[in-house]
Coordinates of C-alpha atoms and ligand atoms in Angstrom, one line a residue:
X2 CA -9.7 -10.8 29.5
X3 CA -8.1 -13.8 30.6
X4 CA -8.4 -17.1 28.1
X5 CA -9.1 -19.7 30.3
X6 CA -8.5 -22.9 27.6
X7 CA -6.4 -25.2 28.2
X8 CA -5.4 -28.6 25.9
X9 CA -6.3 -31.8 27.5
X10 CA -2.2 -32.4 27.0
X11 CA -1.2 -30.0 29.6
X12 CA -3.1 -32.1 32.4
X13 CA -1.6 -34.8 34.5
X14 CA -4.3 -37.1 35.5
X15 CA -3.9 -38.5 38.9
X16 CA -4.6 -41.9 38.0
X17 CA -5.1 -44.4 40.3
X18 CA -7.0 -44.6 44.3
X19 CA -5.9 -42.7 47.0
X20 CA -5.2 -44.3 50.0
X21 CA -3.4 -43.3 53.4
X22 CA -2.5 -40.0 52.2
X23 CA -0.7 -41.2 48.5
X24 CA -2.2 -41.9 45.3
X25 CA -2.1 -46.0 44.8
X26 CA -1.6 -46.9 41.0
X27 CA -2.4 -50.2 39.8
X28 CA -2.8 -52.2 36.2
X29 CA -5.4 -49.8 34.4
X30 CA -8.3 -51.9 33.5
X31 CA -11.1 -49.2 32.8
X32 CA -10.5 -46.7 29.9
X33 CA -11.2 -43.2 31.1
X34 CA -12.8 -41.2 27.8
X35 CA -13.3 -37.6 27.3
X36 CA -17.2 -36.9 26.3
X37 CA -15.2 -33.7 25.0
X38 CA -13.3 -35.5 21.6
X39 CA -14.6 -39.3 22.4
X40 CA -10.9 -39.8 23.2
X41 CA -9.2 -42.2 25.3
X42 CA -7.6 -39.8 27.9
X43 CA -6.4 -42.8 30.4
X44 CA -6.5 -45.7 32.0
X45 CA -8.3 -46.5 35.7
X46 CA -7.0 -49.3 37.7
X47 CA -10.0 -51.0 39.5
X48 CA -10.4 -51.8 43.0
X49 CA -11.2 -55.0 43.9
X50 CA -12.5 -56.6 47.2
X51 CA -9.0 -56.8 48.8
X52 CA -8.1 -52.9 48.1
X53 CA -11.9 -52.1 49.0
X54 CA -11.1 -53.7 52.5
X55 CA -7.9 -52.2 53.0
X56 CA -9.5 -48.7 52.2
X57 CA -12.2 -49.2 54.8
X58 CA -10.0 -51.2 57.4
X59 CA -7.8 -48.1 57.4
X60 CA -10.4 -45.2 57.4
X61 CA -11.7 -47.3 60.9
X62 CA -8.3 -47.5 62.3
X63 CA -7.4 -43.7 62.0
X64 CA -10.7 -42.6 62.7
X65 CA -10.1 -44.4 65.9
X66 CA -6.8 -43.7 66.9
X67 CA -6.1 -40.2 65.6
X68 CA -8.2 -38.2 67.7
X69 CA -10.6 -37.0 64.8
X70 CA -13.7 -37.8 66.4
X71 CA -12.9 -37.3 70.0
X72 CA -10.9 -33.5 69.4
X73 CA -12.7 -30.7 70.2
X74 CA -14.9 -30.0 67.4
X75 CA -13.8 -26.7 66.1
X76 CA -10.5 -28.2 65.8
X77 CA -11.7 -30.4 63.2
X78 CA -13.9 -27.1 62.0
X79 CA -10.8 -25.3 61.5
X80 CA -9.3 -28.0 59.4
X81 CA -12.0 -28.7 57.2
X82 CA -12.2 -24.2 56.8
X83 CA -8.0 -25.0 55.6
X84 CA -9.7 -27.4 52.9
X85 CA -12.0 -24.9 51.3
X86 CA -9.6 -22.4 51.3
X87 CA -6.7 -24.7 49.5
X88 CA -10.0 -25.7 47.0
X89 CA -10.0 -21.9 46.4
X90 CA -6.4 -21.9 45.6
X91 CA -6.0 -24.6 43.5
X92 CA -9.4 -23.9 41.7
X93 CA -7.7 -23.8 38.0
X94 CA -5.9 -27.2 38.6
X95 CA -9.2 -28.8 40.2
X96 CA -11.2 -27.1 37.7
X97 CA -9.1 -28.4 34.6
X98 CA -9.3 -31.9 36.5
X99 CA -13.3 -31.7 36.5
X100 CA -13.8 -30.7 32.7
X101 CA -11.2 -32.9 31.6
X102 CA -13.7 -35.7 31.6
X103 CA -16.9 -34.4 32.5
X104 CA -19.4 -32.8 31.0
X105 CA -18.8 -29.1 32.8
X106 CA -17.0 -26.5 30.6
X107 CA -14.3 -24.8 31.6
X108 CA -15.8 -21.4 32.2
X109 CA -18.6 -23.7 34.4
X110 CA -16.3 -25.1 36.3
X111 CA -14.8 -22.0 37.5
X112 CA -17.3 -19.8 37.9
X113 CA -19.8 -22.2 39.9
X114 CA -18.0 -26.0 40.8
X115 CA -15.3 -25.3 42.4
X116 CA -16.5 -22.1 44.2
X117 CA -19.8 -23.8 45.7
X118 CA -17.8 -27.0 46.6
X119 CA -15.3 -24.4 48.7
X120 CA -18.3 -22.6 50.1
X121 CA -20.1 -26.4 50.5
X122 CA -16.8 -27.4 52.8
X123 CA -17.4 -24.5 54.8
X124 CA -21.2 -24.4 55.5
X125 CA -20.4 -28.0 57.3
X126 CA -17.3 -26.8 59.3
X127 CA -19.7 -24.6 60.6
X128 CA -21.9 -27.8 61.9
X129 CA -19.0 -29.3 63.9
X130 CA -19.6 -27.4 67.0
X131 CA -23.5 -26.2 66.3
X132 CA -25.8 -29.4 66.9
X133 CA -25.3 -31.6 70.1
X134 CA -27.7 -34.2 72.4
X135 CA -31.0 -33.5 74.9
X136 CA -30.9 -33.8 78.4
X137 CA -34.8 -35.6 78.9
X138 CA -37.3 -34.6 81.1
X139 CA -37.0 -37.5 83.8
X140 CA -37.7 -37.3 87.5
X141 CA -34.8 -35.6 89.4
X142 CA -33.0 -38.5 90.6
X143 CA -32.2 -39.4 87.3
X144 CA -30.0 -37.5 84.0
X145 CA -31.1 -38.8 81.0
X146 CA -29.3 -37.4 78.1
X147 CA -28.9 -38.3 74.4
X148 CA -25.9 -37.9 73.0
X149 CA -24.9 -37.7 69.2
X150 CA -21.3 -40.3 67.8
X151 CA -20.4 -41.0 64.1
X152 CA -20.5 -44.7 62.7
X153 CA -17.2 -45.1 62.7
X154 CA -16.6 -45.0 58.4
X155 CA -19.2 -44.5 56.0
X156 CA -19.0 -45.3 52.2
X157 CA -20.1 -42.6 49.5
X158 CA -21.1 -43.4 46.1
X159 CA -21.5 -40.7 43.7
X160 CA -22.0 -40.2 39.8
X161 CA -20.5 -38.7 37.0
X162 CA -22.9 -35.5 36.1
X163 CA -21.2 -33.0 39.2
X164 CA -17.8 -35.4 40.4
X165 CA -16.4 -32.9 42.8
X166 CA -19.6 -31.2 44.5
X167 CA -21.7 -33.8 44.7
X168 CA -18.7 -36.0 46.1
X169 CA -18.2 -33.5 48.5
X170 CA -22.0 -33.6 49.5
X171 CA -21.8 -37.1 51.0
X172 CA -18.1 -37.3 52.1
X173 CA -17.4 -33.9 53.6
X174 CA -20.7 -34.1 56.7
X175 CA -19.5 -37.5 57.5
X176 CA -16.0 -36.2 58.3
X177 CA -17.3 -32.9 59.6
X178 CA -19.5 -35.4 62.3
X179 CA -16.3 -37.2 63.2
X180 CA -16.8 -40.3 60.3
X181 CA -13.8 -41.7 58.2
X182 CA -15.1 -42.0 54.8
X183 CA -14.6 -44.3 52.0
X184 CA -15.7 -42.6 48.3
X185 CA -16.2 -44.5 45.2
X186 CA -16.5 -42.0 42.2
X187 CA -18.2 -42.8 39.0
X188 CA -15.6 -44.5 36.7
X189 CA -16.2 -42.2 34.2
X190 CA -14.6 -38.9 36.0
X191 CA -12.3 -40.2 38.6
X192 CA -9.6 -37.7 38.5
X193 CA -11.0 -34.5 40.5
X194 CA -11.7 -36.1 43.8
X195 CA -8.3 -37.5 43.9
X196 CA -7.0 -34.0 43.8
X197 CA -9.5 -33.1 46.4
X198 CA -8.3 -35.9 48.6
X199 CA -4.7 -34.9 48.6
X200 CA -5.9 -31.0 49.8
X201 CA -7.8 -32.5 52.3
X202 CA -4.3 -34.2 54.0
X203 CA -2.5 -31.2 52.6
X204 CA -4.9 -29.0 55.3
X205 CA -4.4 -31.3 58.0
X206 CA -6.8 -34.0 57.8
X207 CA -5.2 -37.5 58.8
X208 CA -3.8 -39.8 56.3
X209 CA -6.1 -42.4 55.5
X210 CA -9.3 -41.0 57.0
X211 CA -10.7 -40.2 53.6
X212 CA -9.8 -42.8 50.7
X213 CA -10.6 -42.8 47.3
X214 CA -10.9 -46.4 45.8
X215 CA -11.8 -46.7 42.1
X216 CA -13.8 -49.0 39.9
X217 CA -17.0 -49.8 38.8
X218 CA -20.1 -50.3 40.0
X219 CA -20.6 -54.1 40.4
X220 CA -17.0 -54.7 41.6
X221 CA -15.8 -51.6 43.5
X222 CA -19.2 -50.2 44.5
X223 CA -20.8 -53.5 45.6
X224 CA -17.9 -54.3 47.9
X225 CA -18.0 -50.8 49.5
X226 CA -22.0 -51.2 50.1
X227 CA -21.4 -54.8 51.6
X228 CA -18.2 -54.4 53.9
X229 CA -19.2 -55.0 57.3
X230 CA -17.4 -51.5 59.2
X231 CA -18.9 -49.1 56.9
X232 CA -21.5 -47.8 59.6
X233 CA -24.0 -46.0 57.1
X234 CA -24.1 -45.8 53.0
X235 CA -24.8 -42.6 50.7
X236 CA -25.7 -42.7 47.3
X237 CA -26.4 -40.2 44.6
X238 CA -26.7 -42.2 41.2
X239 CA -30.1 -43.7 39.0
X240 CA -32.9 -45.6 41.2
X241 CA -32.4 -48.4 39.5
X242 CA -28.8 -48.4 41.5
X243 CA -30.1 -46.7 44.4
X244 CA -31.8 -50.1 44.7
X245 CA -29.1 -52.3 44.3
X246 CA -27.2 -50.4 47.1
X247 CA -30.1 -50.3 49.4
X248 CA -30.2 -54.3 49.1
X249 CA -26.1 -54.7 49.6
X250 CA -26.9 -52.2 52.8
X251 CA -29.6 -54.2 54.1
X252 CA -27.9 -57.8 53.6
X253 CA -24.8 -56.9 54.8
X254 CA -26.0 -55.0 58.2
X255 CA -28.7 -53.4 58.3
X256 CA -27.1 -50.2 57.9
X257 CA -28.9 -46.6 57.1
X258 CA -28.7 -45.2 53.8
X259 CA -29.1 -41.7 52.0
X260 CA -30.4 -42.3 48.4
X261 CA -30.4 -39.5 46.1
X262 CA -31.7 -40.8 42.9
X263 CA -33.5 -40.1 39.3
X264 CA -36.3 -37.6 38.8
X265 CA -38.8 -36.7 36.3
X266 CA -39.4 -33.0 37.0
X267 CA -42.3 -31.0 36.0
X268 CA -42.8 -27.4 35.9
X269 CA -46.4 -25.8 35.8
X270 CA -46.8 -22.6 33.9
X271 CA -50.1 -20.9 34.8
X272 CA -51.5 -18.2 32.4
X273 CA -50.3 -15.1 35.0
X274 CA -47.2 -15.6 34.1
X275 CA -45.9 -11.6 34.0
X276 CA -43.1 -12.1 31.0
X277 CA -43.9 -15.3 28.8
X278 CA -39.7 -14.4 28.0
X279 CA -38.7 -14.4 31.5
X280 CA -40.3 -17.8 31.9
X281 CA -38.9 -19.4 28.6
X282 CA -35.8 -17.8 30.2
X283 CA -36.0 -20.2 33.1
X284 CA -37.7 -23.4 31.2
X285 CA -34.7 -23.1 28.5
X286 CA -32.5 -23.1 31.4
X287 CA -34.1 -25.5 33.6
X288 CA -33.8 -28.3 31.0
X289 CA -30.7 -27.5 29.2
X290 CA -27.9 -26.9 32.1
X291 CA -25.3 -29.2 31.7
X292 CA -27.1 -30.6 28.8
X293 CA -29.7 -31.6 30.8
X294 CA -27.5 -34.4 33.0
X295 CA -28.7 -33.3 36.1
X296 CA -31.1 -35.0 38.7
X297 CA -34.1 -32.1 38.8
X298 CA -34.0 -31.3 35.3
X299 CA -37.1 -29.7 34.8
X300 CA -38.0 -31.9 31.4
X301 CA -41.8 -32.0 31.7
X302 CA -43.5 -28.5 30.7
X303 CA -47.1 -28.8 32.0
X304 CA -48.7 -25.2 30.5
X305 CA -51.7 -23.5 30.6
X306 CA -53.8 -23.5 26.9
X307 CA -53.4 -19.5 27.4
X308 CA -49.9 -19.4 26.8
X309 CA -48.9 -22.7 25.3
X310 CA -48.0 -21.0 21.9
X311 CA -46.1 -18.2 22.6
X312 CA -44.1 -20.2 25.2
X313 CA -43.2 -23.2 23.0
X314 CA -42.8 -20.3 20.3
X315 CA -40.0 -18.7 22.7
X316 CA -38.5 -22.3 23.3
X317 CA -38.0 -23.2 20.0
X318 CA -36.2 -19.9 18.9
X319 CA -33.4 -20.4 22.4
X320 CA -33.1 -24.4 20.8
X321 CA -31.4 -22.8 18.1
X322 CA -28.5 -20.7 20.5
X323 CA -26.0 -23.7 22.1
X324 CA -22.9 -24.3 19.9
X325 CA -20.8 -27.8 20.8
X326 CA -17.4 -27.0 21.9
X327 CA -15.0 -28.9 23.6
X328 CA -15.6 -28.2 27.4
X329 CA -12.0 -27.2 27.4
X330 CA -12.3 -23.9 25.1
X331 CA -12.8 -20.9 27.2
X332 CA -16.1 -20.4 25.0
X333 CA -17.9 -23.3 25.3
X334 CA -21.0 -23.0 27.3
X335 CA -22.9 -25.9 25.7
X336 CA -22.3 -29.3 27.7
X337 CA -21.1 -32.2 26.1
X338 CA -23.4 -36.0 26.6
X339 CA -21.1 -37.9 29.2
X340 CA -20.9 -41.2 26.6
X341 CA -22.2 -41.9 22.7
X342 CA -23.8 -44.9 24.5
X343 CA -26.1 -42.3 26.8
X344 CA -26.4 -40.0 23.3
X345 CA -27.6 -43.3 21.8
X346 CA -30.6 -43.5 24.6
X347 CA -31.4 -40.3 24.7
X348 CA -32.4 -40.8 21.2
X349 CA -33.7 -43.8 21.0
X350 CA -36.1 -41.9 23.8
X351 CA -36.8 -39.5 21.3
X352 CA -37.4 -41.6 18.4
X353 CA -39.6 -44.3 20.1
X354 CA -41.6 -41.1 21.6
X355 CA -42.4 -40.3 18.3
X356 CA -43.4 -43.9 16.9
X357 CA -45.8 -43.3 19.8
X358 CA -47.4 -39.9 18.4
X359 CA -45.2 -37.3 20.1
X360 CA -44.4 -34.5 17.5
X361 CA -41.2 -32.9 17.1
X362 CA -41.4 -29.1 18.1
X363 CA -37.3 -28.4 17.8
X364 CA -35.2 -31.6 17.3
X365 CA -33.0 -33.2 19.4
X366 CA -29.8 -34.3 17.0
X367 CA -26.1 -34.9 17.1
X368 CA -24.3 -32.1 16.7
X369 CA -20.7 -31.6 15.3
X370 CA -17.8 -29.9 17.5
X371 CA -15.4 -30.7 14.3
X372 CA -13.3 -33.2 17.0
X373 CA -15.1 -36.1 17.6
X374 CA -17.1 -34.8 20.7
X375 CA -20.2 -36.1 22.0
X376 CA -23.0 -33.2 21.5
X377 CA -26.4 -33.4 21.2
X378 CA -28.7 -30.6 20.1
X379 CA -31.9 -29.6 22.7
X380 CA -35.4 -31.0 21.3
X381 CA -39.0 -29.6 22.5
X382 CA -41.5 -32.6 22.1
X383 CA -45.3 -32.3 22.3
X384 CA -46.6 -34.8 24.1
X385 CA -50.2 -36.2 24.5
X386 CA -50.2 -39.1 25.9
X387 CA -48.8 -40.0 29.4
X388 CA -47.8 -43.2 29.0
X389 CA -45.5 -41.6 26.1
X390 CA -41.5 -42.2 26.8
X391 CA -40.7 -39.0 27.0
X392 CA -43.2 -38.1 29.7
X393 CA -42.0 -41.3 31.5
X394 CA -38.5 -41.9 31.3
X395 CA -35.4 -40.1 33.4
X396 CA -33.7 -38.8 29.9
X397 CA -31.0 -37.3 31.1
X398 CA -30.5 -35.3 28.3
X399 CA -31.5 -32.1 26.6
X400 CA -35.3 -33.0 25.7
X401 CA -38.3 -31.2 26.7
X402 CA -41.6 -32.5 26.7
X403 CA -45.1 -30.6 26.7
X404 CA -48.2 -30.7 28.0
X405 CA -51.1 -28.2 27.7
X406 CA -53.6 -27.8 30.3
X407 CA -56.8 -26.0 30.9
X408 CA -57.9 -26.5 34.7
X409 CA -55.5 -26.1 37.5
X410 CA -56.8 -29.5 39.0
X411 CA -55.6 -31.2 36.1
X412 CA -52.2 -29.4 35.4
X413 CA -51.8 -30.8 39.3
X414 CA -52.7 -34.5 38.1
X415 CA -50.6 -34.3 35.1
X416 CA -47.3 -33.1 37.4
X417 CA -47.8 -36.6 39.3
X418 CA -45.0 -39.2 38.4
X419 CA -45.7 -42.9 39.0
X420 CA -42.2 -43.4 40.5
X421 CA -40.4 -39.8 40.7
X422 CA -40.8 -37.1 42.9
X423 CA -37.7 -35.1 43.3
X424 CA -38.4 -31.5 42.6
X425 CA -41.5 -29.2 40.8
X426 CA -41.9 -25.9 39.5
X427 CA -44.6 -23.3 39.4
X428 CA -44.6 -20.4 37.8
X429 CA -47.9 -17.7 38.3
X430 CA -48.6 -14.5 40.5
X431 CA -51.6 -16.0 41.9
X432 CA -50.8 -16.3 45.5
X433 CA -53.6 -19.0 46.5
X434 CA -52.6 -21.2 43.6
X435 CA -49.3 -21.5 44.9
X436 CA -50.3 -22.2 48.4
X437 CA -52.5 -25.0 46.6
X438 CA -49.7 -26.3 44.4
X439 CA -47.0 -26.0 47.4
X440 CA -49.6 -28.6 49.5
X441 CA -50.4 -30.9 46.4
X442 CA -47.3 -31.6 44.5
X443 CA -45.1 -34.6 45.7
X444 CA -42.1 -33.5 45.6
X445 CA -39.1 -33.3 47.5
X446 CA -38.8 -29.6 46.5
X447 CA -40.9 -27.0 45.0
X448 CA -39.7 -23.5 43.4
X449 CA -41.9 -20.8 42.8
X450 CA -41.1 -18.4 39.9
X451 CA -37.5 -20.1 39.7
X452 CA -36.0 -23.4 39.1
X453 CA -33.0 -24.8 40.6
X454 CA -30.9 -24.5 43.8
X455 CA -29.7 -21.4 45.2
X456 CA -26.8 -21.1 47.2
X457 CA -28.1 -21.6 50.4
X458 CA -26.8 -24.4 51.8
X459 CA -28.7 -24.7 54.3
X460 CA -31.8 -25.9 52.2
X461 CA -32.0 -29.7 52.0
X462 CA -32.4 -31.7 49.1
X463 CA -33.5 -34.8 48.3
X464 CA -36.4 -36.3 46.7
X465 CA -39.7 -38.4 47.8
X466 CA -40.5 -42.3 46.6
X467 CA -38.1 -43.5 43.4
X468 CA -36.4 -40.1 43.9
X469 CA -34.9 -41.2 47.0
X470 CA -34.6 -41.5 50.7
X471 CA -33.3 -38.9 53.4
X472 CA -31.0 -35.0 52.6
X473 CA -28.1 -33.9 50.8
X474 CA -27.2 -30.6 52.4
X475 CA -28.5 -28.2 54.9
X476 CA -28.8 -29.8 59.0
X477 CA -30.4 -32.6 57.8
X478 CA -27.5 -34.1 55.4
X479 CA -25.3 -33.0 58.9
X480 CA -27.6 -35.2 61.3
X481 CA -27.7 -37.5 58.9
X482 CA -23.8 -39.0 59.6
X483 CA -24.6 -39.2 63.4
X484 CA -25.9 -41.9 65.4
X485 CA -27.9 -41.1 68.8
X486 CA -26.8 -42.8 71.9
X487 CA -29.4 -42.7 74.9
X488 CA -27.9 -41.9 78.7
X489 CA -29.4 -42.7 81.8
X490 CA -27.9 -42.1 85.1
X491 CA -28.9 -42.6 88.9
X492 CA -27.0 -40.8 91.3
X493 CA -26.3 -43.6 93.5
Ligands
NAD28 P1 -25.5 -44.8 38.2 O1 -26.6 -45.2 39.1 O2 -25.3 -45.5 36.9 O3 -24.1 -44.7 38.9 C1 -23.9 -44.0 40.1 C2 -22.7 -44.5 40.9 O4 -23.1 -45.8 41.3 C3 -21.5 -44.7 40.0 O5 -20.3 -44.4 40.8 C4 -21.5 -46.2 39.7 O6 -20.3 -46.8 39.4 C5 -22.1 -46.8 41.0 N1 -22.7 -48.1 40.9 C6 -23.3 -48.7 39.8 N2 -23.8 -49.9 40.1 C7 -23.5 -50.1 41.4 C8 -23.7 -51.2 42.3 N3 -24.4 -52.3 42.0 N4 -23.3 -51.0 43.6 C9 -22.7 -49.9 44.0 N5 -22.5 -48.8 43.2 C10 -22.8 -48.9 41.9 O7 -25.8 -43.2 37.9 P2 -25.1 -42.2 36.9 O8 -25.4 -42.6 35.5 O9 -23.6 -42.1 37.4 O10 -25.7 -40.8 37.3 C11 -26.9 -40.4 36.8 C12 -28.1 -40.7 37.7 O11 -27.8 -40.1 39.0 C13 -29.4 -40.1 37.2 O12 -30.5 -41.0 37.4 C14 -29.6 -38.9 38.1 O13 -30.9 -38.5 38.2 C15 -29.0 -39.3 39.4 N6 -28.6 -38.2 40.2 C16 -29.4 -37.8 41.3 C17 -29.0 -36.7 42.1 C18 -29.9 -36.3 43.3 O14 -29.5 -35.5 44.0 N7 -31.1 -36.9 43.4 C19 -27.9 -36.0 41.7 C20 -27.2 -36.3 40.6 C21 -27.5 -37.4 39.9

C-alpha cells in the first residue's frame, strides 16, 4: 500500500490573498500554527479595508464585463465541471494544503474532503441550466413573467473545522448563479482555498471573479460584510458571529444573508434499539469525527433507562481506541483540537460541568503525540441537570454528555435546546415513534438510525433559531444566490 505522509517541510504554503487571477503577498501580520506540532508554519498578511475594496470592486467589474452572467449557462456549467475535475487531479497537493493546518488527517482528507468538494462543484454545475422564472397567470393581454439574476458579488465567510468544502459550499452556487464572489477564510487555515482559487482560473473561470482576501474577523470579515456592492452575505461560523455579520449586513444595506451557525445536537436512543453495538457505533462516531469540531456534533445522548448501561458501557470501552498523531502521518485517524486556546475551553467546559455535579464516565484529557501537538482525549459525562455546561454550551470538542430517560414525552422535552436547533437523532424500530419524533423535534435536520450527512447533495442543510438562517446545499443553497425580478408586459 501506498504511504500517504508527508513532512510539513515538503509543502509550499501559498501565502498571501488571491486576487485577479495571482496570489497577492503582503507584510505577514497573523502567525498561521499547525494544531498538528503547535508550530509556527507561516505568516498571513491581513487584508485591510483598502485590499477588501479592491477585491470586491474587481469581482463586480468582471462579473459585469466578462460575460459570466449573461453566457449561456451550460457554458459556465462546463467550466465549473473543468474545476472539479482539476480538484480531482490535484487532490494530493490540495489535500496536503488542508491537513497542513487543519484539524483533517491525511488519510481524511483524501478519502472524503477533497473527493465530496469535487463531487460538491459538480452537483451545482448541474443547477446552471436546471431552475429558471414563472410565466403568471394574468389575463391574455398581458405576459407576466418572473425572471431569476445574481446580485452582482456576494461575500463568503467560512471557518476553520472543513476550509475547503465548506468554502466551496457558499462560493461555488454563487458563481454557478452568475455571482462574482469575495471569500474570507478563517485565519487559521488559509492555504487550501488559495490553491482552489488558482484551479478555478486554471479551468477557465475569469480572473478576478473569485478572490480570496485574508484576515481576521474584525478587520477583514467586517469590511467584506459592510462593503456596499456585495449583493448578499453567507456565513458558516459560531452564532455569536453569525450575529455580528447579520448586523454589518443589515446596516450596511439591507442585504440577505445565509447563516449557518453553532448547534447543540441531541440524539435519542429508544430501548428497540436492535444492536446496542451498532448504536454506540454511530454515537462514538457522531461525537468524535474530527474531534468533535463539527457544527451537528451529536454531543447530547438523551437514552432510554432500558439501555442506558450497556450503552454508556460500550462508549466508554471505544473512548479508549483514538491515538494522537500528527494529521500528517498516513496513520493518524484521531483529529487534532484546532488551537491550545480552544483545548483550554473545552476543558474548562468539562471541569466547571463537574463543579456543577456532572460525573466523569471516560475523561476528556490532553493527550501526548510526542511533538508538541494539540490532542485531546474523548470524555462521556453524565449529566443531570440541564442547566449543566455541558448540556448547554456548543463544545466543539470530543465530550459527550448523557441523559437517561424513561417516557418518550420527556426524552422529546429534554432534546429541546434554548438557542440551538441544527440537527437530531433518533434511533428505534418503532415506526409511530419516529413519525412522532420527525414532527416534534426542532431541528433543521433529523436522522433516523444514522447520524450525519450522506452524499446526497441535494439534501439541504442548515439549522432553525441560533443554528441559523436559510440552506447550504441542495436547490435551496442554488436559489439562494438569485434575486427574482418581476415582468409585466402589454402588447401595445
Ligand atoms: P467563528 O464564528 O469564530 O469564525 C467564523 C469565521 O468568521 C472566520 O472566518 C472568522 O475570521 C470570521 N469572523 C469572526 N468575527 C467576524 C466578524 N465580526 N465579522 C465577520 N467575520 C468574522 O467560528 P469558527 O470558530 O471558525 O468555527 C466554529 C463555529 O462554526 C462553531 O460554532 C460551529 O458550530 C460553526 N459551524 C457551523 C456549521 C453549519 O453548517 N451550521 C458548519 C461548520 C461550523
Amino acid at each position: 500500500m501506498t504511504d500517504i505522509s508527508f513532512s510539513p517541510a515538503e509543502v509550499q504554503l501559498p501565502s498571501g490573498h488571491f486576487l485577479g487571477g495571482r496570489l497577492v503577498t503582503g507584510a505577514e501580520d497573523i502567525a498561521v500554527i499547525s494544531p498538528g506540532n503547535g508550530e509556527v508554519i507561516a505568516g498571513l498578511p491581513e487584508a485591510g479595508e483598502n485590499l477588501v475594496d479592491e477585491a470586491v470592486r474587481l469581482a463586480a467589474k468582471v462579473q459585469q464585463e466578462s460575460g459570466w452572467s449573461t453566457c449561456a449557462p451550460r457554458d459556465r456549467a462546463r467550466v465549473l465541471r473543468r474545476w472539479a475535475d482539476l480538484v480531482d487531479q490535484h487532490r494530493v497537493g490540495l489535500a496536503r494544503l488542508e491537513t497542513i493546518c487543519s484539524t483533517r488527517p491525511i488519510a481524511e482528507t483524501l478519502a472524503w474532503d477533497i473527493p465530496f468538494l469535487a463531487e460538491g462543484i459538480r452537483f451545482f454545475a448541474e443547477y446552471c441550466d436546471k431552475t429558471g422564472g414563472e410565466v403568471a397567470a394574468t389575463s391574455s393581454d398581458l405576459l407576466g413573467m418572473t425572471i431569476h439574476e445574481p446580485y452582482g458579488v456576494t461575500g463568503a465567510i467560512a471557518p476553520w473545522n472543513f476550509p475547503l468544502v465548506m468554502a466551496s459550499w457558499k462560493v461555488v452556487p454563487a458563481l454557478a448563479a452568475g455571482n462574482g464572489s469575495v471569500l474570507k477564510p478563517s485565519e487559521m487555515t488559509p492555504f487550501s482555498v488559495v490553491r482552489l482559487a488558482e484551479l478555478a482560473c486554471e479551468a477557465g473561470l475569469p480572473a478576478g471573479l473569485f478572490n480570496v482576501v485574508q484576515g481576521t474577523g474584525p478587520v477583514t470579515g467586517e469590511a467584506l460584510c459592510r462593503h456596499p456592492l456585495i449583493g448578499k452575505l453567507s456565513f458558516t461560523g459560531s452564532t455569536r458571529t453569525g450575529i455580528a455579520v447579520m448586523k454589518a449586513a443589515a446596516e450596511s444595506g439591507p442585504k440577505p444573508v445565509t447563516l449557518e451557525l453553532g448547534g447543540k445536537s441531541p440524539q435519542l436512543v429508544f430501548g428497540d434499539i436492535p444492536s446496542v453495538e451498532d448504536v454506540a457505533d454511530r454515537i462514538f462516531r457522531a461525537f468524535t469525527g474530527n474531534a468533535g469540531q463539527v457544527c451537528v456534533t451529536g454531543s447530547r445522548l438523551i437514552v432510554h433507562r432500558s439501555v442506558a448501561g450497556q450503552l454508556t458501557e460500550a462508549l466508554i470501552r471505544r473512548c479508549a481506541r483514538p491515538r494522537a498523531m500528527a494529521p500528517w502521518s498516513g496513520k493518524a485517524a484521531w483529529s487534532p483540537i484546532i488551537s491550545a486556546t480552544q483545548a483550554d475551553r473545552i476543558l474548562k467546559i468539562v471541569s466547571d460541568s463537574q463543579a456543577a455535579g456532572a460525573e466523569s464516565l471516560a475523561n476528556c484529557a490532553r493527550m501526548d503525540n510526542g511533538n508538541g501537538g494539540v490532542f485531546l482525549s474523548p470524555g462521556i459525562l453524565s449529566v443531570s441537570d440541564t442547566d449543566c455546561p455541558a448540556w448547554q454550551e456548543e463544545i466543539f470538542g470530543p465530550v459527550l454528555s448523557v441523559r437517561v430517560f424513561d417516557e418518550e414525552d420527556e426524552a422529546f422535552t429534554l432534546a429541546q435546546h434554548p438557542v440551538y436547533g441544527l440537527a437530531a437523532g433518533v434511533h428505534t424500530s418503532n415506526m409511530g415513534r419516529v413519525m412522532r419524533a420527525i414532527r416534534t423535534l426542532k431541528a433543521g435536520t433529523v436522522w433516523v438510525n444514522r447520524y450525519g450527512r450522506s452524499s446526497d447533495f441535494v439534501i439541504p442543510t442548515g439549522g432553525y433559531g441560533g443554528s441559523g438562517i436559510g440552506k447550504d446545499l441542495g436547490r435551496q443553497a442554488f436559489e439562494a444566490n438569485l434575486r427574482l425580478k418581476s415582468v409585466l408586459m402589454a402588447a401595445g
